């Protein structure tokens, strides 16, 4: 032990020198006292004890040895985002479908009656699909048929007609005046408006005639419609961001900058970007940098369901948030592995996952299993990440699909839907409770503090979010102790009841293994006393999850 003691004293002496150079008098005095007690000790055991203790360790860690560290030879830019970039609940709706008469479209002003109801569920962002004029050439009919019938409204993503393009609002929605009225109504209800930024054009978009060089042409000179195999978009022309003519390419890029700035000037600060992975990474680096130079509060959500490397590249060049693979992660192991990757690896430094439970394009097959699965997916999305979202109809447990495809039957993308928003069996109370809990519990507002805990049961996923207690470890960036925890236990396949035994890491929150503690169910407010890290829960289709906190009895 004598050699180890000598080495320990040398390490402590080095930390003392660095503390003295930093003029950290309190740390220096603590280390000096420990070193003196160690040298005066009459036994090696006492001498070693003098060099231990959490307070001494914390003081030493505040003055690490950086003699072998590297220094970057240039400064890196730092972008500080606003709170909504980190925390928020999104609700997506088609304004034309917010009427009260079946098959009858409504305008933006006519859709405003729904805003108080959405706000009452606790949502922060109201996201609208494209609200621009819809092309008439090759307009799609119901269920994506190639021939539209008279009165079919067409897909909002087929942007542009004789009524204008990306800076105009469709006349059938009430035009720009009604959008302005709608935006103000959203804000009056305590929410923000997000618009879709879809960089594509219908065949009758004005750009097709005025700037044919901005589009991708076939060898015969025609413009080919867009494809994303196996999907085909006969009503959309893809824009060529890789054009060979530098002047045309620059004009195109600057036109998109102008489009975004137009909407910013009209009060929009959040954009959900459609398929950004099909555009050049240098374009996004340039565009987002230009926008953030004067408007650093603007948020860009990347809808890039593509390969991981491409999704990460988009995040690195400036996208504030990103859609994820959450929709296709269903098993306990898959969810644990994927969310660990998002929140505990280097991805957490630049990639913020917004967990959407469904979208107009994605009707996940697990939703065929009924209301308990909708409840489970809402709980997972709302508590695993700090940003989550649903496409309207999710709260009504809608899951009717088009044959066996991952698509909705009678999709709202191609027709007008009018719903009973209070239909029996809805999960609006649950969604409201989840969003309220997210606002009340700061631990649920921290993205990188997710920790998975041990539990029995093949379908029981158990995890914790909590706030740091004390100082962070300068080497790992994480604390060794946590406070104000929120625990979530979920049966990820609630068709089958499962009894799980949860094993929370009690010392991590300052409770001894055999110390009694209080469990408070955060949904029902019921309390009980437990002892030991074996908590039994029955997760059935009727109640497939638990959300609770643990606190010392004296708290």
mmCIF file with all atom_site columns, C-alpha atoms in Angstrom, residues 23-201:
data_model
loop_
_atom_site.group_PDB
_atom_site.id
_atom_site.type_symbol
_atom_site.label_atom_id
_atom_site.label_alt_id
_atom_site.label_comp_id
_atom_site.label_asym_id
_atom_site.label_entity_id
_atom_site.label_seq_id
_atom_site.pdbx_PDB_ins_code
_atom_site.Cartn_x
_atom_site.Cartn_y
_atom_site.Cartn_z
_atom_site.occupancy
_atom_site.B_iso_or_equiv
_atom_site.pdbx_formal_charge
_atom_site.auth_seq_id
_atom_site.auth_comp_id
_atom_site.auth_asym_id
_atom_site.auth_atom_id
_atom_site.pdbx_PDB_model_num
ATOM 1   C CA . UNK A 1 23  ? -7.003  30.668 -7.386  1.00 0.00 ? 23  UNK A CA 1
ATOM 2   C CA . UNK A 1 24  ? -9.566  28.143 -6.136  1.00 0.00 ? 24  UNK A CA 1
ATOM 3   C CA . UNK A 1 25  ? -8.818  28.744 -2.477  1.00 0.00 ? 25  UNK A CA 1
ATOM 4   C CA . UNK A 1 26  ? -11.567 26.540 -1.014  1.00 0.00 ? 26  UNK A CA 1
ATOM 5   C CA . UNK A 1 27  ? -10.524 23.513 -3.085  1.00 0.00 ? 27  UNK A CA 1
ATOM 6   C CA . UNK A 1 28  ? -6.850  24.153 -2.366  1.00 0.00 ? 28  UNK A CA 1
ATOM 7   C CA . UNK A 1 29  ? -7.464  24.283 1.388   1.00 0.00 ? 29  UNK A CA 1
ATOM 8   C CA . UNK A 1 30  ? -9.507  21.063 1.307   1.00 0.00 ? 30  UNK A CA 1
ATOM 9   C CA . UNK A 1 31  ? -6.789  19.206 -0.597  1.00 0.00 ? 31  UNK A CA 1
ATOM 10  C CA . UNK A 1 32  ? -3.988  20.662 1.558   1.00 0.00 ? 32  UNK A CA 1
ATOM 11  C CA . UNK A 1 33  ? -5.775  19.535 4.741   1.00 0.00 ? 33  UNK A CA 1
ATOM 12  C CA . UNK A 1 34  ? -6.295  16.024 3.343   1.00 0.00 ? 34  UNK A CA 1
ATOM 13  C CA . UNK A 1 35  ? -2.633  15.732 2.332   1.00 0.00 ? 35  UNK A CA 1
ATOM 14  C CA . UNK A 1 36  ? -1.490  16.929 5.761   1.00 0.00 ? 36  UNK A CA 1
ATOM 15  C CA . UNK A 1 37  ? -3.736  14.418 7.577   1.00 0.00 ? 37  UNK A CA 1
ATOM 16  C CA . UNK A 1 38  ? -2.449  11.633 5.349   1.00 0.00 ? 38  UNK A CA 1
ATOM 17  C CA . UNK A 1 39  ? 1.174   12.425 6.102   1.00 0.00 ? 39  UNK A CA 1
ATOM 18  C CA . UNK A 1 40  ? 0.538   12.664 9.852   1.00 0.00 ? 40  UNK A CA 1
ATOM 19  C CA . UNK A 1 41  ? -1.346  9.378  10.009  1.00 0.00 ? 41  UNK A CA 1
ATOM 20  C CA . UNK A 1 42  ? 0.157   6.619  12.139  1.00 0.00 ? 42  UNK A CA 1
ATOM 21  C CA . UNK A 1 43  ? -1.047  3.755  9.931   1.00 0.00 ? 43  UNK A CA 1
ATOM 22  C CA . UNK A 1 44  ? -1.347  3.172  6.221   1.00 0.00 ? 44  UNK A CA 1
ATOM 23  C CA . UNK A 1 45  ? -5.090  2.519  6.624   1.00 0.00 ? 45  UNK A CA 1
ATOM 24  C CA . UNK A 1 46  ? -5.630  5.912  8.269   1.00 0.00 ? 46  UNK A CA 1
ATOM 25  C CA . UNK A 1 47  ? -3.396  7.604  5.704   1.00 0.00 ? 47  UNK A CA 1
ATOM 26  C CA . UNK A 1 48  ? -5.428  6.107  2.855   1.00 0.00 ? 48  UNK A CA 1
ATOM 27  C CA . UNK A 1 49  ? -8.708  7.110  4.490   1.00 0.00 ? 49  UNK A CA 1
ATOM 28  C CA . UNK A 1 50  ? -7.525  10.724 4.591   1.00 0.00 ? 50  UNK A CA 1
ATOM 29  C CA . UNK A 1 51  ? -7.273  10.689 0.792   1.00 0.00 ? 51  UNK A CA 1
ATOM 30  C CA . UNK A 1 52  ? -10.846 9.475  0.223   1.00 0.00 ? 52  UNK A CA 1
ATOM 31  C CA . UNK A 1 53  ? -14.266 11.042 0.454   1.00 0.00 ? 53  UNK A CA 1
ATOM 32  C CA . UNK A 1 54  ? -16.765 12.469 -2.038  1.00 0.00 ? 54  UNK A CA 1
ATOM 33  C CA . UNK A 1 55  ? -16.003 16.114 -1.224  1.00 0.00 ? 55  UNK A CA 1
ATOM 34  C CA . UNK A 1 56  ? -12.256 15.661 -1.741  1.00 0.00 ? 56  UNK A CA 1
ATOM 35  C CA . UNK A 1 57  ? -12.868 13.706 -4.956  1.00 0.00 ? 57  UNK A CA 1
ATOM 36  C CA . UNK A 1 58  ? -15.130 16.492 -6.242  1.00 0.00 ? 58  UNK A CA 1
ATOM 37  C CA . UNK A 1 59  ? -12.490 19.116 -5.461  1.00 0.00 ? 59  UNK A CA 1
ATOM 38  C CA . UNK A 1 60  ? -9.790  17.156 -7.312  1.00 0.00 ? 60  UNK A CA 1
ATOM 39  C CA . UNK A 1 61  ? -12.039 16.569 -10.322 1.00 0.00 ? 61  UNK A CA 1
ATOM 40  C CA . UNK A 1 62  ? -12.609 20.297 -10.655 1.00 0.00 ? 62  UNK A CA 1
ATOM 41  C CA . UNK A 1 63  ? -8.897  20.645 -11.491 1.00 0.00 ? 63  UNK A CA 1
ATOM 42  C CA . UNK A 1 64  ? -8.079  17.849 -13.972 1.00 0.00 ? 64  UNK A CA 1
ATOM 43  C CA . UNK A 1 65  ? -4.634  17.344 -15.471 1.00 0.00 ? 65  UNK A CA 1
ATOM 44  C CA . UNK A 1 66  ? -4.853  18.711 -19.028 1.00 0.00 ? 66  UNK A CA 1
ATOM 45  C CA . UNK A 1 67  ? -1.143  18.483 -19.832 1.00 0.00 ? 67  UNK A CA 1
ATOM 46  C CA . UNK A 1 68  ? -1.812  15.795 -22.436 1.00 0.00 ? 68  UNK A CA 1
ATOM 47  C CA . UNK A 1 69  ? -4.980  17.367 -23.838 1.00 0.00 ? 69  UNK A CA 1
ATOM 48  C CA . UNK A 1 70  ? -5.321  18.699 -27.382 1.00 0.00 ? 70  UNK A CA 1
ATOM 49  C CA . UNK A 1 71  ? -6.439  22.161 -28.379 1.00 0.00 ? 71  UNK A CA 1
ATOM 50  C CA . UNK A 1 72  ? -8.382  22.903 -31.544 1.00 0.00 ? 72  UNK A CA 1
ATOM 51  C CA . UNK A 1 73  ? -6.587  25.390 -33.757 1.00 0.00 ? 73  UNK A CA 1
ATOM 52  C CA . UNK A 1 74  ? -9.734  27.374 -34.562 1.00 0.00 ? 74  UNK A CA 1
ATOM 53  C CA . UNK A 1 75  ? -12.878 28.570 -32.850 1.00 0.00 ? 75  UNK A CA 1
ATOM 54  C CA . UNK A 1 76  ? -16.182 26.773 -33.359 1.00 0.00 ? 76  UNK A CA 1
ATOM 55  C CA . UNK A 1 77  ? -19.468 28.656 -33.737 1.00 0.00 ? 77  UNK A CA 1
ATOM 56  C CA . UNK A 1 78  ? -21.986 28.190 -30.939 1.00 0.00 ? 78  UNK A CA 1
ATOM 57  C CA . UNK A 1 79  ? -25.736 28.293 -31.583 1.00 0.00 ? 79  UNK A CA 1
ATOM 58  C CA . UNK A 1 80  ? -27.992 28.663 -28.547 1.00 0.00 ? 80  UNK A CA 1
ATOM 59  C CA . UNK A 1 81  ? -31.537 27.481 -29.263 1.00 0.00 ? 81  UNK A CA 1
ATOM 60  C CA . UNK A 1 82  ? -34.676 28.631 -27.506 1.00 0.00 ? 82  UNK A CA 1
ATOM 61  C CA . UNK A 1 83  ? -36.636 26.346 -25.205 1.00 0.00 ? 83  UNK A CA 1
ATOM 62  C CA . UNK A 1 84  ? -39.112 25.139 -27.849 1.00 0.00 ? 84  UNK A CA 1
ATOM 63  C CA . UNK A 1 85  ? -36.194 23.588 -29.717 1.00 0.00 ? 85  UNK A CA 1
ATOM 64  C CA . UNK A 1 86  ? -35.693 21.287 -26.739 1.00 0.00 ? 86  UNK A CA 1
ATOM 65  C CA . UNK A 1 87  ? -39.163 20.785 -25.311 1.00 0.00 ? 87  UNK A CA 1
ATOM 66  C CA . UNK A 1 88  ? -42.610 20.725 -26.864 1.00 0.00 ? 88  UNK A CA 1
ATOM 67  C CA . UNK A 1 89  ? -45.669 18.716 -27.885 1.00 0.00 ? 89  UNK A CA 1
ATOM 68  C CA . UNK A 1 90  ? -46.740 18.907 -31.543 1.00 0.00 ? 90  UNK A CA 1
ATOM 69  C CA . UNK A 1 91  ? -50.218 18.427 -33.016 1.00 0.00 ? 91  UNK A CA 1
ATOM 70  C CA . UNK A 1 92  ? -50.605 18.033 -36.786 1.00 0.00 ? 92  UNK A CA 1
ATOM 71  C CA . UNK A 1 93  ? -53.904 18.823 -38.487 1.00 0.00 ? 93  UNK A CA 1
ATOM 72  C CA . UNK A 1 94  ? -55.319 19.463 -41.948 1.00 0.00 ? 94  UNK A CA 1
ATOM 73  C CA . UNK A 1 95  ? -57.246 22.748 -41.609 1.00 0.00 ? 95  UNK A CA 1
ATOM 74  C CA . UNK A 1 96  ? -59.597 21.885 -44.463 1.00 0.00 ? 96  UNK A CA 1
ATOM 75  C CA . UNK A 1 97  ? -60.868 18.881 -42.446 1.00 0.00 ? 97  UNK A CA 1
ATOM 76  C CA . UNK A 1 98  ? -61.837 20.787 -39.329 1.00 0.00 ? 98  UNK A CA 1
ATOM 77  C CA . UNK A 1 99  ? -65.389 21.478 -40.451 1.00 0.00 ? 99  UNK A CA 1
ATOM 78  C CA . UNK A 1 100 ? -68.548 19.990 -38.953 1.00 0.00 ? 100 UNK A CA 1
ATOM 79  C CA . UNK A 1 101 ? -70.344 18.765 -42.097 1.00 0.00 ? 101 UNK A CA 1
ATOM 80  C CA . UNK A 1 102 ? -69.215 15.475 -43.613 1.00 0.00 ? 102 UNK A CA 1
ATOM 81  C CA . UNK A 1 103 ? -67.290 15.985 -46.858 1.00 0.00 ? 103 UNK A CA 1
ATOM 82  C CA . UNK A 1 104 ? -67.480 19.769 -46.522 1.00 0.00 ? 104 UNK A CA 1
ATOM 83  C CA . UNK A 1 105 ? -64.123 21.573 -46.441 1.00 0.00 ? 105 UNK A CA 1
ATOM 84  C CA . UNK A 1 106 ? -63.526 24.559 -44.237 1.00 0.00 ? 106 UNK A CA 1
ATOM 85  C CA . UNK A 1 107 ? -61.183 27.518 -44.365 1.00 0.00 ? 107 UNK A CA 1
ATOM 86  C CA . UNK A 1 108 ? -58.441 28.404 -41.904 1.00 0.00 ? 108 UNK A CA 1
ATOM 87  C CA . UNK A 1 109 ? -60.736 30.742 -40.036 1.00 0.00 ? 109 UNK A CA 1
ATOM 88  C CA . UNK A 1 110 ? -63.358 28.031 -39.947 1.00 0.00 ? 110 UNK A CA 1
ATOM 89  C CA . UNK A 1 111 ? -60.823 25.678 -38.364 1.00 0.00 ? 111 UNK A CA 1
ATOM 90  C CA . UNK A 1 112 ? -60.076 27.984 -35.446 1.00 0.00 ? 112 UNK A CA 1
ATOM 91  C CA . UNK A 1 113 ? -62.830 26.492 -33.286 1.00 0.00 ? 113 UNK A CA 1
ATOM 92  C CA . UNK A 1 114 ? -60.589 23.474 -32.673 1.00 0.00 ? 114 UNK A CA 1
ATOM 93  C CA . UNK A 1 115 ? -57.654 25.452 -31.263 1.00 0.00 ? 115 UNK A CA 1
ATOM 94  C CA . UNK A 1 116 ? -58.937 25.735 -27.660 1.00 0.00 ? 116 UNK A CA 1
ATOM 95  C CA . UNK A 1 117 ? -59.510 21.968 -27.626 1.00 0.00 ? 117 UNK A CA 1
ATOM 96  C CA . UNK A 1 118 ? -55.966 21.284 -28.854 1.00 0.00 ? 118 UNK A CA 1
ATOM 97  C CA . UNK A 1 119 ? -54.545 23.717 -26.299 1.00 0.00 ? 119 UNK A CA 1
ATOM 98  C CA . UNK A 1 120 ? -56.607 22.028 -23.574 1.00 0.00 ? 120 UNK A CA 1
ATOM 99  C CA . UNK A 1 121 ? -54.821 18.749 -24.390 1.00 0.00 ? 121 UNK A CA 1
ATOM 100 C CA . UNK A 1 122 ? -51.548 20.527 -23.598 1.00 0.00 ? 122 UNK A CA 1
ATOM 101 C CA . UNK A 1 123 ? -49.998 20.874 -27.049 1.00 0.00 ? 123 UNK A CA 1
ATOM 102 C CA . UNK A 1 124 ? -47.447 23.604 -27.723 1.00 0.00 ? 124 UNK A CA 1
ATOM 103 C CA . UNK A 1 125 ? -47.189 23.530 -31.525 1.00 0.00 ? 125 UNK A CA 1
ATOM 104 C CA . UNK A 1 126 ? -49.931 23.346 -34.154 1.00 0.00 ? 126 UNK A CA 1
ATOM 105 C CA . UNK A 1 127 ? -48.369 22.035 -37.346 1.00 0.00 ? 127 UNK A CA 1
ATOM 106 C CA . UNK A 1 128 ? -50.112 22.461 -40.705 1.00 0.00 ? 128 UNK A CA 1
ATOM 107 C CA . UNK A 1 129 ? -49.270 20.488 -43.855 1.00 0.00 ? 129 UNK A CA 1
ATOM 108 C CA . UNK A 1 130 ? -48.680 22.707 -46.920 1.00 0.00 ? 130 UNK A CA 1
ATOM 109 C CA . UNK A 1 131 ? -51.308 25.440 -47.152 1.00 0.00 ? 131 UNK A CA 1
ATOM 110 C CA . UNK A 1 132 ? -50.384 26.632 -50.659 1.00 0.00 ? 132 UNK A CA 1
ATOM 111 C CA . UNK A 1 133 ? -52.426 26.417 -53.881 1.00 0.00 ? 133 UNK A CA 1
ATOM 112 C CA . UNK A 1 134 ? -52.773 22.774 -54.992 1.00 0.00 ? 134 UNK A CA 1
ATOM 113 C CA . UNK A 1 135 ? -51.987 21.799 -58.569 1.00 0.00 ? 135 UNK A CA 1
ATOM 114 C CA . UNK A 1 136 ? -54.717 20.615 -60.897 1.00 0.00 ? 136 UNK A CA 1
ATOM 115 C CA . UNK A 1 137 ? -52.543 18.820 -63.452 1.00 0.00 ? 137 UNK A CA 1
ATOM 116 C CA . UNK A 1 138 ? -52.332 15.109 -62.524 1.00 0.00 ? 138 UNK A CA 1
ATOM 117 C CA . UNK A 1 139 ? -54.263 15.789 -59.306 1.00 0.00 ? 139 UNK A CA 1
ATOM 118 C CA . UNK A 1 140 ? -54.650 12.645 -57.222 1.00 0.00 ? 140 UNK A CA 1
ATOM 119 C CA . UNK A 1 141 ? -58.032 11.280 -56.213 1.00 0.00 ? 141 UNK A CA 1
ATOM 120 C CA . UNK A 1 142 ? -59.149 9.418  -53.112 1.00 0.00 ? 142 UNK A CA 1
ATOM 121 C CA . UNK A 1 143 ? -56.780 6.791  -51.748 1.00 0.00 ? 143 UNK A CA 1
ATOM 122 C CA . UNK A 1 144 ? -54.049 8.051  -54.074 1.00 0.00 ? 144 UNK A CA 1
ATOM 123 C CA . UNK A 1 145 ? -55.864 7.099  -57.269 1.00 0.00 ? 145 UNK A CA 1
ATOM 124 C CA . UNK A 1 146 ? -54.491 8.568  -60.492 1.00 0.00 ? 146 UNK A CA 1
ATOM 125 C CA . UNK A 1 147 ? -57.723 10.171 -61.613 1.00 0.00 ? 147 UNK A CA 1
ATOM 126 C CA . UNK A 1 148 ? -59.351 12.802 -59.416 1.00 0.00 ? 148 UNK A CA 1
ATOM 127 C CA . UNK A 1 149 ? -63.092 13.157 -59.464 1.00 0.00 ? 149 UNK A CA 1
ATOM 128 C CA . UNK A 1 150 ? -64.823 16.494 -59.573 1.00 0.00 ? 150 UNK A CA 1
ATOM 129 C CA . UNK A 1 151 ? -64.527 18.090 -56.145 1.00 0.00 ? 151 UNK A CA 1
ATOM 130 C CA . UNK A 1 152 ? -61.528 16.048 -54.981 1.00 0.00 ? 152 UNK A CA 1
ATOM 131 C CA . UNK A 1 153 ? -59.284 18.530 -53.128 1.00 0.00 ? 153 UNK A CA 1
ATOM 132 C CA . UNK A 1 154 ? -55.928 16.998 -54.116 1.00 0.00 ? 154 UNK A CA 1
ATOM 133 C CA . UNK A 1 155 ? -52.815 16.458 -52.032 1.00 0.00 ? 155 UNK A CA 1
ATOM 134 C CA . UNK A 1 156 ? -51.473 19.586 -50.272 1.00 0.00 ? 156 UNK A CA 1
ATOM 135 C CA . UNK A 1 157 ? -47.959 18.414 -51.113 1.00 0.00 ? 157 UNK A CA 1
ATOM 136 C CA . UNK A 1 158 ? -48.649 18.940 -54.845 1.00 0.00 ? 158 UNK A CA 1
ATOM 137 C CA . UNK A 1 159 ? -47.821 22.623 -54.531 1.00 0.00 ? 159 UNK A CA 1
ATOM 138 C CA . UNK A 1 160 ? -48.533 25.316 -57.090 1.00 0.00 ? 160 UNK A CA 1
ATOM 139 C CA . UNK A 1 161 ? -51.155 26.300 -59.625 1.00 0.00 ? 161 UNK A CA 1
ATOM 140 C CA . UNK A 1 162 ? -52.364 29.351 -61.490 1.00 0.00 ? 162 UNK A CA 1
ATOM 141 C CA . UNK A 1 163 ? -53.182 30.745 -58.024 1.00 0.00 ? 163 UNK A CA 1
ATOM 142 C CA . UNK A 1 164 ? -49.510 30.860 -57.075 1.00 0.00 ? 164 UNK A CA 1
ATOM 143 C CA . UNK A 1 165 ? -46.756 28.870 -55.432 1.00 0.00 ? 165 UNK A CA 1
ATOM 144 C CA . UNK A 1 166 ? -44.868 28.577 -52.171 1.00 0.00 ? 166 UNK A CA 1
ATOM 145 C CA . UNK A 1 167 ? -45.487 32.100 -50.888 1.00 0.00 ? 167 UNK A CA 1
ATOM 146 C CA . UNK A 1 168 ? -49.257 32.052 -51.453 1.00 0.00 ? 168 UNK A CA 1
ATOM 147 C CA . UNK A 1 169 ? -52.087 30.511 -49.430 1.00 0.00 ? 169 UNK A CA 1
ATOM 148 C CA . UNK A 1 170 ? -54.706 28.400 -51.198 1.00 0.00 ? 170 UNK A CA 1
ATOM 149 C CA . UNK A 1 171 ? -57.875 30.384 -51.969 1.00 0.00 ? 171 UNK A CA 1
ATOM 150 C CA . UNK A 1 172 ? -60.033 27.546 -50.642 1.00 0.00 ? 172 UNK A CA 1
ATOM 151 C CA . UNK A 1 173 ? -58.334 27.999 -47.252 1.00 0.00 ? 173 UNK A CA 1
ATOM 152 C CA . UNK A 1 174 ? -59.152 31.695 -47.236 1.00 0.00 ? 174 UNK A CA 1
ATOM 153 C CA . UNK A 1 175 ? -55.880 33.075 -48.557 1.00 0.00 ? 175 UNK A CA 1
ATOM 154 C CA . UNK A 1 176 ? -53.215 34.979 -46.668 1.00 0.00 ? 176 UNK A CA 1
ATOM 155 C CA . UNK A 1 177 ? -55.619 37.068 -44.514 1.00 0.00 ? 177 UNK A CA 1
ATOM 156 C CA . UNK A 1 178 ? -57.148 33.950 -42.966 1.00 0.00 ? 178 UNK A CA 1
ATOM 157 C CA . UNK A 1 179 ? -53.709 32.429 -42.323 1.00 0.00 ? 179 UNK A CA 1
ATOM 158 C CA . UNK A 1 180 ? -52.700 35.559 -40.444 1.00 0.00 ? 180 UNK A CA 1
ATOM 159 C CA . UNK A 1 181 ? -55.929 35.367 -38.430 1.00 0.00 ? 181 UNK A CA 1
ATOM 160 C CA . UNK A 1 182 ? -55.319 31.670 -37.748 1.00 0.00 ? 182 UNK A CA 1
ATOM 161 C CA . UNK A 1 183 ? -51.733 32.291 -36.594 1.00 0.00 ? 183 UNK A CA 1
ATOM 162 C CA . UNK A 1 184 ? -52.885 34.936 -34.149 1.00 0.00 ? 184 UNK A CA 1
ATOM 163 C CA . UNK A 1 185 ? -55.576 32.587 -32.847 1.00 0.00 ? 185 UNK A CA 1
ATOM 164 C CA . UNK A 1 186 ? -52.977 29.853 -32.323 1.00 0.00 ? 186 UNK A CA 1
ATOM 165 C CA . UNK A 1 187 ? -50.824 32.252 -30.330 1.00 0.00 ? 187 UNK A CA 1
ATOM 166 C CA . UNK A 1 188 ? -53.826 33.524 -28.343 1.00 0.00 ? 188 UNK A CA 1
ATOM 167 C CA . UNK A 1 189 ? -54.324 29.930 -27.204 1.00 0.00 ? 189 UNK A CA 1
ATOM 168 C CA . UNK A 1 190 ? -50.743 29.737 -25.950 1.00 0.00 ? 190 UNK A CA 1
ATOM 169 C CA . UNK A 1 191 ? -49.343 27.734 -28.856 1.00 0.00 ? 191 UNK A CA 1
ATOM 170 C CA . UNK A 1 192 ? -47.073 28.300 -31.870 1.00 0.00 ? 192 UNK A CA 1
ATOM 171 C CA . UNK A 1 193 ? -47.798 27.724 -35.547 1.00 0.00 ? 193 UNK A CA 1
ATOM 172 C CA . UNK A 1 194 ? -45.525 25.468 -37.588 1.00 0.00 ? 194 UNK A CA 1
ATOM 173 C CA . UNK A 1 195 ? -45.702 25.285 -41.374 1.00 0.00 ? 195 UNK A CA 1
ATOM 174 C CA . UNK A 1 196 ? -44.570 22.573 -43.762 1.00 0.00 ? 196 UNK A CA 1
ATOM 175 C CA . UNK A 1 197 ? -41.649 23.435 -46.025 1.00 0.00 ? 197 UNK A CA 1
ATOM 176 C CA . UNK A 1 198 ? -42.000 21.069 -49.001 1.00 0.00 ? 198 UNK A CA 1
ATOM 177 C CA . UNK A 1 199 ? -39.472 21.826 -51.729 1.00 0.00 ? 199 UNK A CA 1
ATOM 178 C CA . UNK A 1 200 ? -41.305 20.406 -54.720 1.00 0.00 ? 200 UNK A CA 1
ATOM 179 C CA . UNK A 1 201 ? -43.840 21.582 -57.279 1.00 0.00 ? 201 UNK A CA 1
#
